[in-house]
Amino acid sequence: MKLYLCLIFSSIFSLISFPITAQESVKLDEKICESNLNQKIESIVNEPSRQQETWGILIENLNNNQVLYQLNKSKFFVPASNLKLLTTAGALLKFGADFRIKTPVYIKNISINDTIRSNSLDSLIIEGKGDPTFSKKQLEIIAQKLQQKGVKQINSLVLIDGYLSSPSTNYTWEFEDIYFYFAVPINSLILENNTVSLTLNPTNINEKSSLKWSDELAGKQWSIENSVYTRDSDIENNINIFPIFARSSLEIIGDLSINEESNTWQLSIPNPAKYFEESLIQVLNNYDIEVKNSQIIDRNNNLDQNRQLFLEINSPTLAELIKVTNQESNNLYAEILLKYLLKDELTEWESLNKMMNDLGVSERDYKLKDGSGLSRHNLITPSALVTILKGINNSKYQNIFANSLSIAGVNGTLENRFKDSNITNNLYGKTGTLTGSASLSGYLKNDNYEDLVFSIIVNNSTASSAVLRSSIDQIILLLGQLKKC
């Protein structure tokens, strides 16, 4: 029996931001004294439409730790993508800003004069290390280097996909999430973010719309039941994707207006290691290099000790990786960073606990199930998030971490929020959104007051993500009007 679940887009992380209307609810020319702040904030969170929600708020003076407002600061909340603050801060403290993920490429059968015997390699071996930036550009580099050495044939292509800890898919993620770009498998052989695009294009009226994959090698891993029909121009688009349980299958149902240019969906690649293998073989063939046999193995398998390092492909620095993680709220990057915290006798969770303890956060104040915040089982207190922000602000990584956050009205998930207000360019923050939950934590500069550090989380809501963001933004706009009285 097939089980169908419809994707609800409000469950998607805050990778997409929408213009806010909070400015319309706050008198932007009004100055607010500290003594009036409580009443102003409570007028927002205690509105009739907010009564069944749960709010957690902590706002402090960044310089002297003075608490300006608090509400349920020590209670647990589902943080959504605000959890990435823990993962990125932990990785930065553990490895430093200049750390890079290095992917080694080995060969076997090279002569003393550094030329390939008989234009043939016994083996080409690539050990995936979980570089989330790995793309076909890197595959091209490998092929070019081999071509320059005169290689025409590879007898055995060996790809190692077990460097990172299992499982590749978090068991606490929801079923309907794992089919889409924000919940891709977290493996060691990553290519193109483990993501593929499916585009629906109109055809003739009352005929099925055509499907086009951004990459056919990735697309062939999917089975698509297409029930989207092209309709007249006066018909509104109405397209839904329904994952089919326990299969790499999707049913797409709905109507697509003939005037619509296209309708694109970002999907996960079910077997990214296989996609890596087939893509590499395709690239090698384009360079007239034939692959006789290929296999994907676990890193624990015994490897030929006679292999030689051919080249090493490096990722951008960790400073750049955490910028993508926080500004774009990239779940793949966050999960990779968490898995990298596994070291020696410590699990990734124990290692992260150690880093958080160094920042002054007790493990009693958070319970984690992933590194990205996609799991609805994650719990953290607003107080813990503020402590993390203060701790990293007092470290040597102060500027690097702050620059990894989105800037209000400028970039990342805050690009379209606080436009044309005194918050623009003055708020550095991390957003978070899940169905029924929204969060924003970060730093706020105020020319008329002092720098602030804050965490605002709302859970258990039936309101849309846009409505929740607007309520949070109203609070932030109030903070921007603070003055000393």
Short mmCIF file of C-alpha atoms in Angstrom, two decimals:
data_model
loop_
_atom_site.label_atom_id
_atom_site.label_comp_id
_atom_site.label_asym_id
_atom_site.label_seq_id
_atom_site.Cartn_x
_atom_site.Cartn_y
_atom_site.Cartn_z
CA MET A 1 0.00 0.00 0.00
CA LYS A 2 1.29 3.46 -0.88
CA LEU A 3 1.43 6.13 1.75
CA TYR A 4 1.30 9.68 0.45
CA LEU A 5 2.41 12.73 2.35
CA CYS A 6 2.15 16.21 0.94
CA LEU A 7 5.07 18.58 1.35
CA ILE A 8 4.07 21.63 3.36
CA PHE A 9 6.35 24.45 2.37
CA SER A 10 6.06 26.24 5.67
CA SER A 11 8.21 23.42 7.07
CA ILE A 12 11.14 24.45 4.95
CA PHE A 13 14.01 26.08 6.82
CA SER A 14 14.53 29.77 6.59
CA LEU A 15 16.50 29.50 3.37
CA ILE A 16 13.90 31.77 1.78
CA SER A 17 12.99 35.08 3.36
CA PHE A 18 10.01 37.25 2.53
CA PRO A 19 9.54 41.00 2.82
CA ILE A 20 8.27 41.95 6.26
CA THR A 21 5.46 44.22 7.33
CA ALA A 22 6.65 44.76 10.89
CA GLN A 23 7.60 48.38 10.15
CA GLU A 24 3.94 49.12 9.61
CA SER A 25 3.15 47.98 13.18
CA VAL A 26 5.84 49.97 14.98
CA LYS A 27 6.24 53.74 15.18
CA LEU A 28 9.77 53.99 13.86
CA ASP A 29 10.30 57.57 15.00
CA GLU A 30 9.43 56.77 18.62
CA LYS A 31 12.24 56.46 21.19
CA ILE A 32 11.80 53.87 23.94
CA CYS A 33 13.24 53.97 27.44
CA GLU A 34 14.43 50.81 29.21
CA SER A 35 11.56 51.11 31.68
CA ASN A 36 9.00 50.93 28.87
CA LEU A 37 10.53 47.99 27.01
CA ASN A 38 8.73 45.25 28.98
CA GLN A 39 5.31 46.71 28.29
CA LYS A 40 6.09 47.22 24.61
CA ILE A 41 7.28 43.64 24.07
CA GLU A 42 4.43 42.12 26.06
CA SER A 43 1.92 44.01 23.96
CA ILE A 44 3.27 42.00 21.00
CA VAL A 45 3.56 38.51 22.49
CA ASN A 46 0.27 38.82 24.40
CA GLU A 47 -1.87 39.77 21.43
CA PRO A 48 -5.05 37.63 21.22
CA SER A 49 -3.71 35.77 18.19
CA ARG A 50 -0.54 34.85 20.12
CA GLN A 51 -2.20 33.42 23.23
CA GLN A 52 -1.69 29.72 22.41
CA GLU A 53 1.91 30.12 21.36
CA THR A 54 4.96 29.69 23.60
CA TRP A 55 7.56 32.46 23.53
CA GLY A 56 11.11 32.41 24.83
CA ILE A 57 13.03 35.68 24.88
CA LEU A 58 16.27 36.91 26.40
CA ILE A 59 17.71 40.34 25.61
CA GLU A 60 20.92 41.52 27.26
CA ASN A 61 23.38 44.37 27.06
CA LEU A 62 26.34 42.77 25.27
CA ASN A 63 28.88 44.81 27.21
CA ASN A 64 27.75 44.40 30.82
CA ASN A 65 25.30 41.43 30.75
CA GLN A 66 22.40 43.59 32.00
CA VAL A 67 19.14 41.77 31.31
CA LEU A 68 16.72 44.11 29.52
CA TYR A 69 13.94 41.60 29.01
CA GLN A 70 13.38 37.93 29.69
CA LEU A 71 10.54 35.50 29.13
CA ASN A 72 10.91 31.75 29.66
CA LYS A 73 14.66 32.14 29.19
CA SER A 74 15.43 28.81 30.91
CA LYS A 75 12.70 26.73 29.28
CA PHE A 76 13.28 24.37 26.39
CA PHE A 77 12.31 25.38 22.86
CA VAL A 78 12.66 23.84 19.41
CA PRO A 79 15.27 26.23 17.93
CA ALA A 80 15.01 25.34 14.21
CA SER A 81 18.09 26.68 12.38
CA ASN A 82 19.25 28.68 15.41
CA LEU A 83 20.86 25.39 16.38
CA LYS A 84 23.48 26.05 13.69
CA LEU A 85 24.97 28.60 16.09
CA LEU A 86 26.13 25.68 18.25
CA THR A 87 27.48 23.65 15.36
CA THR A 88 29.40 26.48 13.71
CA ALA A 89 30.76 27.88 16.97
CA GLY A 90 31.86 24.40 18.05
CA ALA A 91 33.60 23.70 14.74
CA LEU A 92 35.33 27.09 14.79
CA LEU A 93 36.64 26.55 18.32
CA LYS A 94 37.70 22.99 17.51
CA PHE A 95 39.48 23.46 14.19
CA GLY A 96 40.16 27.18 13.73
CA ALA A 97 39.20 29.50 10.89
CA ASP A 98 41.83 28.21 8.43
CA PHE A 99 40.83 24.54 8.59
CA ARG A 100 40.04 22.90 5.23
CA ILE A 101 38.52 19.56 4.29
CA LYS A 102 41.06 17.71 2.16
CA THR A 103 40.01 15.08 -0.39
CA PRO A 104 42.94 12.81 -1.37
CA VAL A 105 43.20 11.26 -4.84
CA TYR A 106 45.51 8.23 -5.11
CA ILE A 107 46.84 6.28 -8.07
CA LYS A 108 48.63 2.96 -8.49
CA ASN A 109 51.00 2.06 -11.33
CA ILE A 110 53.27 5.08 -11.84
CA SER A 111 56.84 4.81 -13.04
CA ILE A 112 60.01 6.37 -11.68
CA ASN A 113 60.03 9.19 -14.24
CA ASP A 114 56.51 10.20 -13.14
CA THR A 115 54.81 9.11 -16.36
CA ILE A 116 52.08 6.50 -16.58
CA ARG A 117 53.19 3.12 -17.92
CA SER A 118 51.31 2.09 -21.07
CA ASN A 119 48.88 4.98 -20.64
CA SER A 120 47.04 2.79 -18.14
CA LEU A 121 46.43 2.97 -14.40
CA ASP A 122 45.85 -0.09 -12.30
CA SER A 123 43.78 1.97 -9.87
CA LEU A 124 42.42 5.45 -9.28
CA ILE A 125 41.33 5.81 -5.66
CA ILE A 126 39.37 8.75 -4.24
CA GLU A 127 38.64 8.92 -0.53
CA GLY A 128 35.62 11.10 0.10
CA LYS A 129 36.02 13.29 3.16
CA GLY A 130 32.63 14.97 3.13
CA ASP A 131 33.60 18.21 1.38
CA PRO A 132 30.18 19.86 0.89
CA THR A 133 31.58 22.19 -1.79
CA PHE A 134 32.69 19.36 -4.09
CA SER A 135 31.29 19.84 -7.59
CA LYS A 136 31.86 18.69 -11.14
CA LYS A 137 34.52 21.38 -11.38
CA GLN A 138 36.65 19.26 -9.04
CA LEU A 139 35.95 16.16 -11.14
CA GLU A 140 37.18 18.10 -14.18
CA ILE A 141 40.40 18.94 -12.32
CA ILE A 142 41.03 15.24 -11.64
CA ALA A 143 40.39 14.32 -15.27
CA GLN A 144 42.62 17.13 -16.57
CA LYS A 145 45.51 16.07 -14.33
CA LEU A 146 45.20 12.45 -15.49
CA GLN A 147 45.04 13.50 -19.14
CA GLN A 148 48.19 15.58 -18.66
CA LYS A 149 49.92 12.41 -17.41
CA GLY A 150 48.88 10.58 -20.55
CA VAL A 151 46.29 8.32 -18.93
CA LYS A 152 43.93 6.66 -21.39
CA GLN A 153 42.60 3.82 -19.27
CA ILE A 154 41.79 3.12 -15.62
CA ASN A 155 41.45 -0.56 -14.81
CA SER A 156 39.87 -0.01 -11.38
CA LEU A 157 38.15 3.08 -10.04
CA VAL A 158 37.76 2.84 -6.26
CA LEU A 159 35.64 5.35 -4.36
CA ILE A 160 35.65 5.35 -0.55
CA ASP A 161 32.44 6.60 1.04
CA GLY A 162 32.76 5.73 4.74
CA TYR A 163 34.89 8.49 6.25
CA LEU A 164 32.01 10.21 8.06
CA SER A 165 29.98 8.51 10.74
CA SER A 166 26.67 6.82 10.01
CA PRO A 167 23.77 7.17 9.42
CA SER A 168 23.61 9.34 6.32
CA THR A 169 20.00 10.32 7.07
CA ASN A 170 19.00 11.41 10.56
CA TYR A 171 16.34 9.12 12.00
CA THR A 172 14.55 12.04 13.69
CA TRP A 173 13.97 13.94 10.44
CA GLU A 174 10.42 13.84 9.18
CA PHE A 175 9.51 11.58 6.29
CA GLU A 176 8.34 14.30 3.92
CA ASP A 177 11.55 16.31 4.47
CA ILE A 178 14.09 13.72 3.28
CA TYR A 179 13.01 13.94 -0.35
CA PHE A 180 13.96 17.58 -0.69
CA TYR A 181 17.08 19.75 -0.92
CA PHE A 182 17.14 20.76 2.73
CA ALA A 183 17.39 17.15 3.97
CA VAL A 184 19.88 15.46 1.64
CA PRO A 185 21.92 12.39 2.69
CA ILE A 186 25.06 13.30 4.66
CA ASN A 187 27.76 11.08 3.18
CA SER A 188 31.47 11.27 2.39
CA LEU A 189 31.31 11.42 -1.41
CA ILE A 190 29.30 14.60 -1.93
CA LEU A 191 28.68 16.15 -5.33
CA GLU A 192 26.69 19.28 -6.23
CA ASN A 193 25.27 19.54 -2.70
CA ASN A 194 23.63 16.12 -3.23
CA THR A 195 20.83 18.08 -4.90
CA VAL A 196 19.11 17.92 -8.28
CA SER A 197 16.48 20.22 -9.83
CA LEU A 198 13.30 19.02 -11.49
CA THR A 199 11.59 21.51 -13.78
CA LEU A 200 8.04 21.25 -15.09
CA ASN A 201 7.36 23.00 -18.38
CA PRO A 202 3.98 23.59 -20.04
CA THR A 203 3.18 21.76 -23.28
CA ASN A 204 -0.14 21.86 -25.11
CA ILE A 205 -3.39 22.57 -23.31
CA ASN A 206 -4.77 19.46 -21.51
CA GLU A 207 -1.57 17.51 -22.14
CA LYS A 208 0.84 16.43 -19.43
CA SER A 209 3.56 18.94 -18.63
CA SER A 210 7.08 17.91 -19.60
CA LEU A 211 9.76 17.10 -17.00
CA LYS A 212 13.40 18.13 -17.24
CA TRP A 213 16.20 17.27 -14.83
CA SER A 214 19.15 19.59 -14.22
CA ASP A 215 21.30 16.43 -14.33
CA GLU A 216 20.03 13.22 -15.94
CA LEU A 217 22.44 11.02 -13.97
CA ALA A 218 20.91 12.25 -10.72
CA GLY A 219 17.38 12.36 -12.09
CA LYS A 220 17.37 8.72 -13.13
CA GLN A 221 17.53 7.74 -9.46
CA TRP A 222 13.98 9.04 -9.12
CA SER A 223 10.72 7.51 -10.26
CA ILE A 224 8.20 10.23 -11.08
CA GLU A 225 4.46 9.76 -11.51
CA ASN A 226 3.56 12.87 -13.47
CA SER A 227 -0.06 13.99 -13.28
CA VAL A 228 0.51 17.69 -13.96
CA TYR A 229 -1.46 18.97 -16.93
CA THR A 230 -1.03 22.12 -18.95
CA ARG A 231 -4.07 24.35 -18.64
CA ASP A 232 -5.39 27.53 -20.19
CA SER A 233 -3.84 30.86 -19.18
CA ASP A 234 -6.78 31.74 -16.92
CA ILE A 235 -6.14 28.69 -14.72
CA GLU A 236 -4.05 29.34 -11.61
CA ASN A 237 -1.04 27.11 -11.00
CA ASN A 238 -1.74 24.40 -8.46
CA ILE A 239 1.05 21.84 -8.13
CA ASN A 240 1.70 19.44 -5.26
CA ILE A 241 4.45 16.87 -4.74
CA PHE A 242 3.61 13.73 -2.77
CA PRO A 243 6.51 11.48 -1.67
CA ILE A 244 5.75 7.76 -1.87
CA PHE A 245 6.77 6.03 1.34
CA ALA A 246 9.94 3.88 1.39
CA ARG A 247 10.70 4.49 -2.29
CA SER A 248 12.67 7.01 -4.33
CA SER A 249 9.38 7.99 -5.91
CA LEU A 250 7.29 11.12 -6.16
CA GLU A 251 3.79 11.74 -7.43
CA ILE A 252 3.30 15.21 -8.88
CA ILE A 253 -0.29 16.37 -9.26
CA GLY A 254 -1.83 19.62 -10.41
CA ASP A 255 -2.29 22.22 -13.11
CA LEU A 256 0.34 24.35 -14.83
CA SER A 257 -0.72 27.44 -16.75
CA ILE A 258 0.38 27.50 -20.36
CA ASN A 259 1.76 31.01 -19.75
CA GLU A 260 4.01 29.77 -16.95
CA GLU A 261 7.66 29.66 -18.02
CA SER A 262 8.55 26.80 -15.68
CA ASN A 263 8.05 25.38 -12.21
CA THR A 264 11.22 24.11 -10.51
CA TRP A 265 11.63 21.86 -7.46
CA GLN A 266 14.88 21.15 -5.63
CA LEU A 267 15.16 17.48 -4.66
CA SER A 268 17.69 15.40 -2.78
CA ILE A 269 19.72 12.74 -4.60
CA PRO A 270 18.79 9.37 -3.04
CA ASN A 271 22.18 7.70 -3.60
CA PRO A 272 24.81 10.47 -3.81
CA ALA A 273 27.79 8.09 -3.84
CA LYS A 274 26.42 6.37 -6.94
CA TYR A 275 25.85 9.79 -8.52
CA PHE A 276 29.46 10.72 -7.72
CA GLU A 277 30.69 7.49 -9.34
CA GLU A 278 28.64 7.84 -12.52
CA SER A 279 29.45 11.54 -12.87
CA LEU A 280 33.18 10.93 -12.51
CA ILE A 281 33.11 8.16 -15.11
CA GLN A 282 31.21 10.47 -17.46
CA VAL A 283 33.75 13.28 -16.97
CA LEU A 284 36.68 10.89 -17.47
CA ASN A 285 35.10 9.60 -20.68
CA ASN A 286 34.79 13.19 -21.89
CA TYR A 287 38.58 13.39 -21.54
CA ASP A 288 39.00 10.12 -23.50
CA ILE A 289 39.82 8.15 -20.36
CA GLU A 290 38.13 4.75 -20.19
CA VAL A 291 37.17 3.16 -16.86
CA LYS A 292 37.12 -0.65 -16.99
CA ASN A 293 35.71 -1.35 -13.53
CA SER A 294 34.48 0.75 -10.62
CA GLN A 295 33.35 0.15 -7.07
CA ILE A 296 32.23 2.08 -3.97
CA ILE A 297 33.64 0.74 -0.72
CA ASP A 298 33.68 1.55 2.98
CA ARG A 299 36.87 3.12 4.34
CA ASN A 300 37.38 0.14 6.67
CA ASN A 301 38.12 -2.13 3.73
CA ASN A 302 41.77 -2.98 3.23
CA LEU A 303 43.37 -0.77 0.61
CA ASP A 304 46.45 -1.38 -1.48
CA GLN A 305 49.40 0.06 0.45
CA ASN A 306 51.27 0.69 -2.80
CA ARG A 307 48.98 3.53 -3.78
CA GLN A 308 50.55 6.97 -4.17
CA LEU A 309 49.04 10.37 -3.54
CA PHE A 310 48.29 11.94 -6.92
CA LEU A 311 46.68 15.18 -5.80
CA GLU A 312 44.69 16.64 -2.93
CA ILE A 313 41.62 18.80 -3.42
CA ASN A 314 40.94 21.31 -0.64
CA SER A 315 37.69 22.90 0.39
CA PRO A 316 37.39 26.62 1.19
CA THR A 317 38.45 27.57 4.71
CA LEU A 318 36.19 26.88 7.67
CA ALA A 319 35.57 30.63 7.92
CA GLU A 320 33.95 30.42 4.48
CA LEU A 321 32.12 27.16 5.26
CA ILE A 322 30.43 28.55 8.37
CA LYS A 323 29.44 31.66 6.41
CA VAL A 324 27.45 29.48 4.00
CA THR A 325 26.11 27.43 6.91
CA ASN A 326 24.76 30.42 8.79
CA GLN A 327 23.93 32.96 6.10
CA GLU A 328 22.28 30.52 3.72
CA SER A 329 21.14 28.22 6.54
CA ASN A 330 22.64 25.27 4.67
CA ASN A 331 21.72 22.04 6.44
CA LEU A 332 24.22 19.88 4.54
CA TYR A 333 27.14 22.07 5.64
CA ALA A 334 25.94 22.05 9.25
CA GLU A 335 25.61 18.26 9.39
CA ILE A 336 29.07 17.80 7.86
CA LEU A 337 30.59 20.10 10.48
CA LEU A 338 28.90 18.16 13.26
CA LYS A 339 30.22 14.84 11.96
CA TYR A 340 33.72 16.32 11.81
CA LEU A 341 33.57 16.93 15.56
CA LEU A 342 33.85 13.16 16.07
CA LYS A 343 37.43 12.75 17.19
CA ASP A 344 39.43 9.95 18.79
CA GLU A 345 37.55 8.65 21.82
CA LEU A 346 34.89 11.39 21.76
CA THR A 347 31.65 11.19 19.80
CA GLU A 348 30.56 14.27 17.90
CA TRP A 349 28.06 15.01 20.68
CA GLU A 350 30.68 14.73 23.42
CA SER A 351 33.05 16.91 21.44
CA LEU A 352 30.34 19.54 20.89
CA ASN A 353 29.48 19.42 24.61
CA LYS A 354 33.10 20.16 25.40
CA MET A 355 33.16 23.16 23.07
CA MET A 356 29.90 24.49 24.52
CA ASN A 357 31.20 24.03 28.05
CA ASP A 358 34.22 26.14 27.10
CA LEU A 359 31.75 28.88 26.13
CA GLY A 360 29.99 28.59 29.48
CA VAL A 361 26.96 26.59 28.34
CA SER A 362 25.84 23.59 30.38
CA GLU A 363 24.72 20.51 28.49
CA ARG A 364 21.63 20.58 30.73
CA ASP A 365 20.48 23.57 28.67
CA TYR A 366 20.22 21.76 25.35
CA LYS A 367 19.31 18.34 23.94
CA LEU A 368 20.40 17.81 20.35
CA LYS A 369 19.49 15.30 17.67
CA ASP A 370 21.22 16.87 14.66
CA GLY A 371 23.58 19.68 13.69
CA SER A 372 21.31 21.73 11.45
CA GLY A 373 18.10 22.21 13.43
CA LEU A 374 15.90 20.29 10.99
CA SER A 375 14.94 17.77 13.67
CA ARG A 376 11.87 18.68 15.68
CA HIS A 377 13.47 16.76 18.58
CA ASN A 378 16.13 19.41 19.25
CA LEU A 379 15.68 21.47 22.41
CA ILE A 380 17.56 24.49 23.74
CA THR A 381 16.97 27.44 26.05
CA PRO A 382 17.15 31.07 24.94
CA SER A 383 19.66 31.57 27.73
CA ALA A 384 21.99 28.98 26.19
CA LEU A 385 21.88 30.68 22.79
CA VAL A 386 22.69 34.06 24.31
CA THR A 387 25.55 32.54 26.30
CA ILE A 388 27.01 31.03 23.12
CA LEU A 389 26.81 34.37 21.33
CA LYS A 390 28.48 36.16 24.24
CA GLY A 391 31.15 33.49 24.59
CA ILE A 392 32.20 33.48 20.95
CA ASN A 393 32.09 37.29 20.97
CA ASN A 394 34.72 37.23 23.72
CA SER A 395 36.97 34.83 21.79
CA LYS A 396 39.59 35.43 19.14
CA TYR A 397 37.00 34.40 16.56
CA GLN A 398 34.69 37.31 17.35
CA ASN A 399 34.79 38.95 13.92
CA ILE A 400 34.90 35.72 11.92
CA PHE A 401 31.81 34.37 13.64
CA ALA A 402 29.89 37.64 13.43
CA ASN A 403 30.67 37.86 9.72
CA SER A 404 29.24 34.37 9.22
CA LEU A 405 25.82 35.62 10.31
CA SER A 406 23.23 37.22 8.07
CA ILE A 407 23.14 41.02 8.07
CA ALA A 408 19.71 42.63 8.21
CA GLY A 409 18.60 44.02 4.87
CA VAL A 410 21.89 42.99 3.24
CA ASN A 411 22.47 39.26 2.81
CA GLY A 412 21.55 35.71 3.72
CA THR A 413 18.20 34.87 5.23
CA LEU A 414 17.89 38.45 6.55
CA GLU A 415 18.36 40.09 3.16
CA ASN A 416 14.66 40.89 2.76
CA ARG A 417 13.97 41.77 6.39
CA PHE A 418 14.30 45.20 8.04
CA LYS A 419 14.73 46.94 4.69
CA ASP A 420 14.91 50.73 4.95
CA SER A 421 14.94 50.80 8.75
CA ASN A 422 17.51 51.62 11.41
CA ILE A 423 18.05 47.86 11.80
CA THR A 424 19.54 47.60 8.31
CA ASN A 425 23.26 46.81 8.56
CA ASN A 426 23.04 46.83 12.36
CA LEU A 427 21.71 43.35 13.07
CA TYR A 428 23.88 40.23 12.68
CA GLY A 429 21.72 37.21 13.24
CA LYS A 430 20.72 33.62 12.62
CA THR A 431 17.17 32.85 11.59
CA GLY A 432 15.21 29.65 12.01
CA THR A 433 11.88 28.39 10.69
CA LEU A 434 9.93 25.16 11.02
CA THR A 435 6.20 24.62 10.84
CA GLY A 436 4.79 26.33 13.92
CA SER A 437 8.17 27.66 15.04
CA ALA A 438 10.38 30.64 14.29
CA SER A 439 13.55 32.02 15.85
CA LEU A 440 16.08 34.81 15.55
CA SER A 441 19.23 35.18 17.63
CA GLY A 442 22.17 37.50 17.25
CA TYR A 443 23.69 40.89 17.87
CA LEU A 444 22.15 44.35 17.43
CA LYS A 445 24.02 47.64 17.24
CA ASN A 446 22.15 50.69 18.49
CA ASP A 447 23.70 54.16 18.05
CA ASN A 448 21.45 55.63 20.75
CA TYR A 449 21.98 52.88 23.28
CA GLU A 450 24.50 50.05 23.57
CA ASP A 451 25.13 46.83 21.68
CA LEU A 452 22.64 44.08 22.46
CA VAL A 453 22.69 40.29 22.30
CA PHE A 454 19.38 38.46 22.06
CA SER A 455 17.49 35.26 21.37
CA ILE A 456 13.80 35.16 20.41
CA ILE A 457 11.98 31.85 19.82
CA VAL A 458 8.32 31.06 19.32
CA ASN A 459 6.93 27.51 19.30
CA ASN A 460 3.53 25.81 19.15
CA SER A 461 1.97 28.23 16.70
CA THR A 462 -0.62 27.72 13.99
CA ALA A 463 0.31 31.01 12.34
CA SER A 464 2.23 31.15 9.07
CA SER A 465 5.99 31.58 9.07
CA ALA A 466 5.57 35.09 7.64
CA VAL A 467 3.31 36.10 10.54
CA LEU A 468 5.73 34.71 13.14
CA ARG A 469 8.68 36.47 11.53
CA SER A 470 6.73 39.73 11.52
CA SER A 471 6.05 39.44 15.26
CA ILE A 472 9.73 38.77 15.96
CA ASP A 473 10.71 41.69 13.76
CA GLN A 474 8.40 44.01 15.66
CA ILE A 475 10.36 43.20 18.82
CA ILE A 476 13.67 43.83 17.05
CA LEU A 477 12.41 47.18 15.75
CA LEU A 478 11.58 48.16 19.32
CA LEU A 479 15.13 47.33 20.36
CA GLY A 480 16.40 49.58 17.61
CA GLN A 481 14.53 52.48 19.23
CA LEU A 482 15.98 51.99 22.72
CA LYS A 483 17.63 54.98 24.33
CA LYS A 484 18.99 55.80 27.74
CA CYS A 485 16.45 57.75 29.76
#
